[in-house]
mmCIF file of C-alpha atoms in Angstrom:
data_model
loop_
_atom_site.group_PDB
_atom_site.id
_atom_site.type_symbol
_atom_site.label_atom_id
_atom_site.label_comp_id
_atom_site.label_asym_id
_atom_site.label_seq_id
_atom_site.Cartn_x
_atom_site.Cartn_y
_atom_site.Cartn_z
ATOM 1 C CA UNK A 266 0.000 0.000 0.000
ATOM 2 C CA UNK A 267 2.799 2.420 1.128
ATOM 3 C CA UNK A 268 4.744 1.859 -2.117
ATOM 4 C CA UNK A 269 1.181 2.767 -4.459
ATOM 5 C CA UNK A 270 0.647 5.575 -2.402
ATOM 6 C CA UNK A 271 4.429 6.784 -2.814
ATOM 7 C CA UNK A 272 4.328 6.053 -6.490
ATOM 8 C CA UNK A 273 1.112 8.216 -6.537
ATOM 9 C CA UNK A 274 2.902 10.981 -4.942
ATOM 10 C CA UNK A 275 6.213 11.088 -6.718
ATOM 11 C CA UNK A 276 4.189 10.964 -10.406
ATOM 12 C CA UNK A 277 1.350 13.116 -9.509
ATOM 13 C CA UNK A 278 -1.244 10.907 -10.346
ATOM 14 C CA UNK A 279 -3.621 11.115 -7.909
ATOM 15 C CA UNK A 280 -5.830 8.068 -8.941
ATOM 16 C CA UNK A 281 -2.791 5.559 -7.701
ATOM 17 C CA UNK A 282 -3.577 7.107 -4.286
ATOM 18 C CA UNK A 283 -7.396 5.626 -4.598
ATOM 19 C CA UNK A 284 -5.676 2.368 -5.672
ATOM 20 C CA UNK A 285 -4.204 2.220 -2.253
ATOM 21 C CA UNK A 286 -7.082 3.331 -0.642
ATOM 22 C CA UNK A 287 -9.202 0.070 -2.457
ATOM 23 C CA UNK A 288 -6.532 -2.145 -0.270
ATOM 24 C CA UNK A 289 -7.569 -0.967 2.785
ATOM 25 C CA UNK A 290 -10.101 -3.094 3.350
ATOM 26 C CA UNK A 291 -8.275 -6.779 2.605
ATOM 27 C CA UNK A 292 -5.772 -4.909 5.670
ATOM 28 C CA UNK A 293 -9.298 -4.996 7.742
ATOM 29 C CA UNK A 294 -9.987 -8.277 7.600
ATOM 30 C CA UNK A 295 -6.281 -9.368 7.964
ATOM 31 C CA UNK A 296 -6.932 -7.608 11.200
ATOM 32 C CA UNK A 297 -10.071 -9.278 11.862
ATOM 33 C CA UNK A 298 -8.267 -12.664 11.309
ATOM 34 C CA UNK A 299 -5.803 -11.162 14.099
ATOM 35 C CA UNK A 300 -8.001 -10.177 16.671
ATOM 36 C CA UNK A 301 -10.211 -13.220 16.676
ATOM 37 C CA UNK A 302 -7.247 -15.584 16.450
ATOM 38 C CA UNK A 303 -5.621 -13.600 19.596
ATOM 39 C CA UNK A 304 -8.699 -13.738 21.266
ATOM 40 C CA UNK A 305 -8.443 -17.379 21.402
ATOM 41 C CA UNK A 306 -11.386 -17.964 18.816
ATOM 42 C CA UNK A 307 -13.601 -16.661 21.209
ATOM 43 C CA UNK A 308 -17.529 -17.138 20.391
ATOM 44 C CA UNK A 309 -18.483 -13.684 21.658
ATOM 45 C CA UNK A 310 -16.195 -12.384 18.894
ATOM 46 C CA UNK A 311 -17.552 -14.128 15.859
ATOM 47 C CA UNK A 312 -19.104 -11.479 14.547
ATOM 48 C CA UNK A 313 -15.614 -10.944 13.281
ATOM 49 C CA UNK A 314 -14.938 -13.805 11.333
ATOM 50 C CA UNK A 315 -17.922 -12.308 8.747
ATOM 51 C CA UNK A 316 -16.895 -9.441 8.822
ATOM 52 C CA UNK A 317 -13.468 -10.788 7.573
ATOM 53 C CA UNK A 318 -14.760 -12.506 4.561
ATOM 54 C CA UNK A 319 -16.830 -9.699 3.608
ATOM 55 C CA UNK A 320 -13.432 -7.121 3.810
ATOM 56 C CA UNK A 321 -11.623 -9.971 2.321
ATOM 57 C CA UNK A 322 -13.992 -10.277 -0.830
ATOM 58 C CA UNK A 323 -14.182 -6.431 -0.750
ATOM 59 C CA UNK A 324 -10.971 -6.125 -0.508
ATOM 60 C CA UNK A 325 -9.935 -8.486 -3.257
ATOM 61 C CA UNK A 326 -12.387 -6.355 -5.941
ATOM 62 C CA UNK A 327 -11.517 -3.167 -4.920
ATOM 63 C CA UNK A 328 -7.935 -2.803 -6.480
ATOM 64 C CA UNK A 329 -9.141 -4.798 -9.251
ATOM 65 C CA UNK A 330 -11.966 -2.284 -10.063
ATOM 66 C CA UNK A 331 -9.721 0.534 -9.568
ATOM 67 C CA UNK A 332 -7.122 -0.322 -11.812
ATOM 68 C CA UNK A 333 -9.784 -0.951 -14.209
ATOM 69 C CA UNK A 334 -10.654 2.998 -13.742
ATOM 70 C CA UNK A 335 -7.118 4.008 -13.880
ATOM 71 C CA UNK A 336 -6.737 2.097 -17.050
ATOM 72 C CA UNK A 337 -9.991 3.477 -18.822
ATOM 73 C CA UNK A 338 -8.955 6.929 -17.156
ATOM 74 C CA UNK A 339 -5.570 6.911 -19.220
ATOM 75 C CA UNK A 340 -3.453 6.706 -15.919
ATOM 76 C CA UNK A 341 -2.433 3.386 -17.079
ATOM 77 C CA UNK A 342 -1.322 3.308 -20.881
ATOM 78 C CA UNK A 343 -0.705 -0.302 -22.598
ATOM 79 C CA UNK A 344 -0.224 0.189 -25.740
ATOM 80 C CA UNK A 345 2.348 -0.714 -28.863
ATOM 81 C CA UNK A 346 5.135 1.217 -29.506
ATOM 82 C CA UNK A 347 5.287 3.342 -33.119
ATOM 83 C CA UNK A 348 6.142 0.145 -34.975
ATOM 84 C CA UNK A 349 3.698 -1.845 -33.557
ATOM 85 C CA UNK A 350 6.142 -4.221 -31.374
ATOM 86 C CA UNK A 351 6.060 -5.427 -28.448
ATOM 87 C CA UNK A 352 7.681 -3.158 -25.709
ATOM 88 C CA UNK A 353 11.475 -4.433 -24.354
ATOM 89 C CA UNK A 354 10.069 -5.780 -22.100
ATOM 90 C CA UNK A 355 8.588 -8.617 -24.200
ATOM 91 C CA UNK A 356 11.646 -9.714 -25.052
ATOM 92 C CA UNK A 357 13.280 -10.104 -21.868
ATOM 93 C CA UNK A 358 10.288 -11.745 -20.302
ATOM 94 C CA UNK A 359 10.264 -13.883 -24.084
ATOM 95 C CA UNK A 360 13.841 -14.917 -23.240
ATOM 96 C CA UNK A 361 13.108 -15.409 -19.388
ATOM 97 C CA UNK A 362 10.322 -18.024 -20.616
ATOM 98 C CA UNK A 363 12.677 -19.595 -22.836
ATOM 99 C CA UNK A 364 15.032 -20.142 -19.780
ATOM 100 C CA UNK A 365 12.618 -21.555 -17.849
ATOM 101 C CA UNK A 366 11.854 -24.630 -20.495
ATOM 102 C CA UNK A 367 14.884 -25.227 -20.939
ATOM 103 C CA UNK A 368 15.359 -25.747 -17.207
ATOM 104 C CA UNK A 369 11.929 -27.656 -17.826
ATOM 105 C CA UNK A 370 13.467 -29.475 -20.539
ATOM 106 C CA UNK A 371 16.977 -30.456 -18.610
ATOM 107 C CA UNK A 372 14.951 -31.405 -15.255
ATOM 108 C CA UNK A 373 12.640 -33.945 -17.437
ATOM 109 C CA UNK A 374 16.131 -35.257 -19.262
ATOM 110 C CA UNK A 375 17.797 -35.681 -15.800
ATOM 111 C CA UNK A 376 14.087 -37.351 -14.284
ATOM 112 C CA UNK A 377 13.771 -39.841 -17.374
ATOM 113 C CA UNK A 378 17.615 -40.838 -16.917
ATOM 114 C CA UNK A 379 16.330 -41.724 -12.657
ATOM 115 C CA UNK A 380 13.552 -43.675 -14.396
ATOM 116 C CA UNK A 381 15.755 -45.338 -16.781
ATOM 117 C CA UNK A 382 18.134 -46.143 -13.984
ATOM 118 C CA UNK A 383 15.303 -47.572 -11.885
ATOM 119 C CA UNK A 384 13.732 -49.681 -14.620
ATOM 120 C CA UNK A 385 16.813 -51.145 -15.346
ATOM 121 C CA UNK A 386 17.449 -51.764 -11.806
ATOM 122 C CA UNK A 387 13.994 -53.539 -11.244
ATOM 123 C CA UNK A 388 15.310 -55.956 -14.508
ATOM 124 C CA UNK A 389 17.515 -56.841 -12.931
ATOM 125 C CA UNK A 390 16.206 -57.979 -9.681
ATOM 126 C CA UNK A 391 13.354 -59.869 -11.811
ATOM 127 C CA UNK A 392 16.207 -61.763 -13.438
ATOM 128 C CA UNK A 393 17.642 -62.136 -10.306
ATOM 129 C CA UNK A 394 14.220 -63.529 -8.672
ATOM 130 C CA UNK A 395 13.781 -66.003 -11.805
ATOM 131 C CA UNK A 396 17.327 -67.857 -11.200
ATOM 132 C CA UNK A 397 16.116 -67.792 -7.602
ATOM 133 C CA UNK A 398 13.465 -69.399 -8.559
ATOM 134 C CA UNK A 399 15.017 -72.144 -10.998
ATOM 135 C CA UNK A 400 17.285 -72.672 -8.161
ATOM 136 C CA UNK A 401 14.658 -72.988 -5.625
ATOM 137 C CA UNK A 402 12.598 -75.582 -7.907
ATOM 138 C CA UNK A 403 15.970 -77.746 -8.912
ATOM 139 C CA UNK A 404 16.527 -77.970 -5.078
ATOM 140 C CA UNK A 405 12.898 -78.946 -4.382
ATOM 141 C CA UNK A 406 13.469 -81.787 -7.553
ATOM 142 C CA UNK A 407 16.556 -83.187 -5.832
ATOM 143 C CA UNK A 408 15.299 -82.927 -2.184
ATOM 144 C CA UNK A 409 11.734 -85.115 -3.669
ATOM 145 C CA UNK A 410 14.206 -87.577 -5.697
ATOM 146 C CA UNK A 411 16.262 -88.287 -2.543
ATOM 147 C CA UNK A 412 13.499 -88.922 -0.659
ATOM 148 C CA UNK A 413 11.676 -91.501 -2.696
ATOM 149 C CA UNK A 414 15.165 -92.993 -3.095
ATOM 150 C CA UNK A 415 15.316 -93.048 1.008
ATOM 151 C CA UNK A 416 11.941 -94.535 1.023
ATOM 152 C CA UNK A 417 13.054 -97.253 -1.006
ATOM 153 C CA UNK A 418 16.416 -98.188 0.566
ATOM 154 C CA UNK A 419 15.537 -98.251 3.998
ATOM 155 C CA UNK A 420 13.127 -100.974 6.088
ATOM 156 C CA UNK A 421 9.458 -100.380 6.705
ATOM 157 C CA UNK A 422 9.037 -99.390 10.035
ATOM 158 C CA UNK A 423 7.492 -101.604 12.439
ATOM 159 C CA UNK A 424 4.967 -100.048 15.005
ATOM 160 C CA UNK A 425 4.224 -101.893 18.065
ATOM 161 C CA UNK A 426 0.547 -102.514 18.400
ATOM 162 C CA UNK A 427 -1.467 -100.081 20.741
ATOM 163 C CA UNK A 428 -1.666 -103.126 23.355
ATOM 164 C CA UNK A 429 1.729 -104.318 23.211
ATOM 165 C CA UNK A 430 2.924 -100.724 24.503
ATOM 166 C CA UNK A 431 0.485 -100.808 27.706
ATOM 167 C CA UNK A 432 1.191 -103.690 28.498
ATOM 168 C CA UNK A 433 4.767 -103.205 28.817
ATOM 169 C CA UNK A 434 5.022 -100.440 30.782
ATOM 170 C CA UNK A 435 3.123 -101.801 33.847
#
């Protein structure tokens, strides 16, 4: 607000001192916000809290609108220069967008080479996990094949009948 108003003052043009004056009321219901919230939120006080959306709303259209009447009122020129170009400023803000995609540009190279990294990565482990795998089922082959061969080789147990084994521990 202090920097409109000093514009306003140093130019002469009085309508940039109304353009401050339209901010005046979003610094109300900032200060609605503050005294409620210092208050503790207090109920008694809530009165406040509409009051701050209205200023805030208010507040928020009221620059708006007057820059709108300091643009139809002439304070505010836009227009070409003689040659109908762009002013210099164009062309600095054309090459200050350019920049920025090409910093765009490098930050998507440099986040598709982490995604290429990581893809390749998670090959890898699934390659991994398949020889695990192969491994795991070779193992379970053998483990099978030297069991039936164990079930062959050795002597069916003999259980004692059910009895037999009371009987002998009295």
């Amino acid at each position: 607000m202090a920097l409109v108003w000093d514009y306003g003052e140093r130019t002469g043009l009085k309508g940039w001192k109304g353009l401050s004056w339209g901010m005046v009321p979003l610094l109300g219901g900032a200060m609605c916000a503050c005294t409620w919230h210092f208050f503790y939120n207090s109920e008694s006080l809530e009165v406040l809290v509409a009051l701050q959306g209205a200023l805030t709303v208010i507040g928020a259209k009221a620059p708006v609108l007057h820059l709108e009447m300091l643009l139809a009122c002439g304070f505010i020129m836009l227009t070409l220069n003689q040659d109908h170009t762009l002013p210099a400023v164009a062309g600095w803000m054309r090459l200050r967008l350019r920049r920025r995609e090409i910093i765009r540009r490098s930050e998507g190279a440099e986040m598709a080479m982490v995604n290429l990294k990581l893809y390749l990565e998670n090959r890898c482990i699934l390659a991994e996990n398949e020889r695990l795998r192969e491994k795991a089922s070779a193992l379970r082959r053998e483990n099978l094949a030297l069991r039936a061969d164990l079930c062959k080789t050795s002597a069916p147990a003999v259980l004692p009948a059910a009895g037999a084994a009371a009987a002998s521990t009295r």
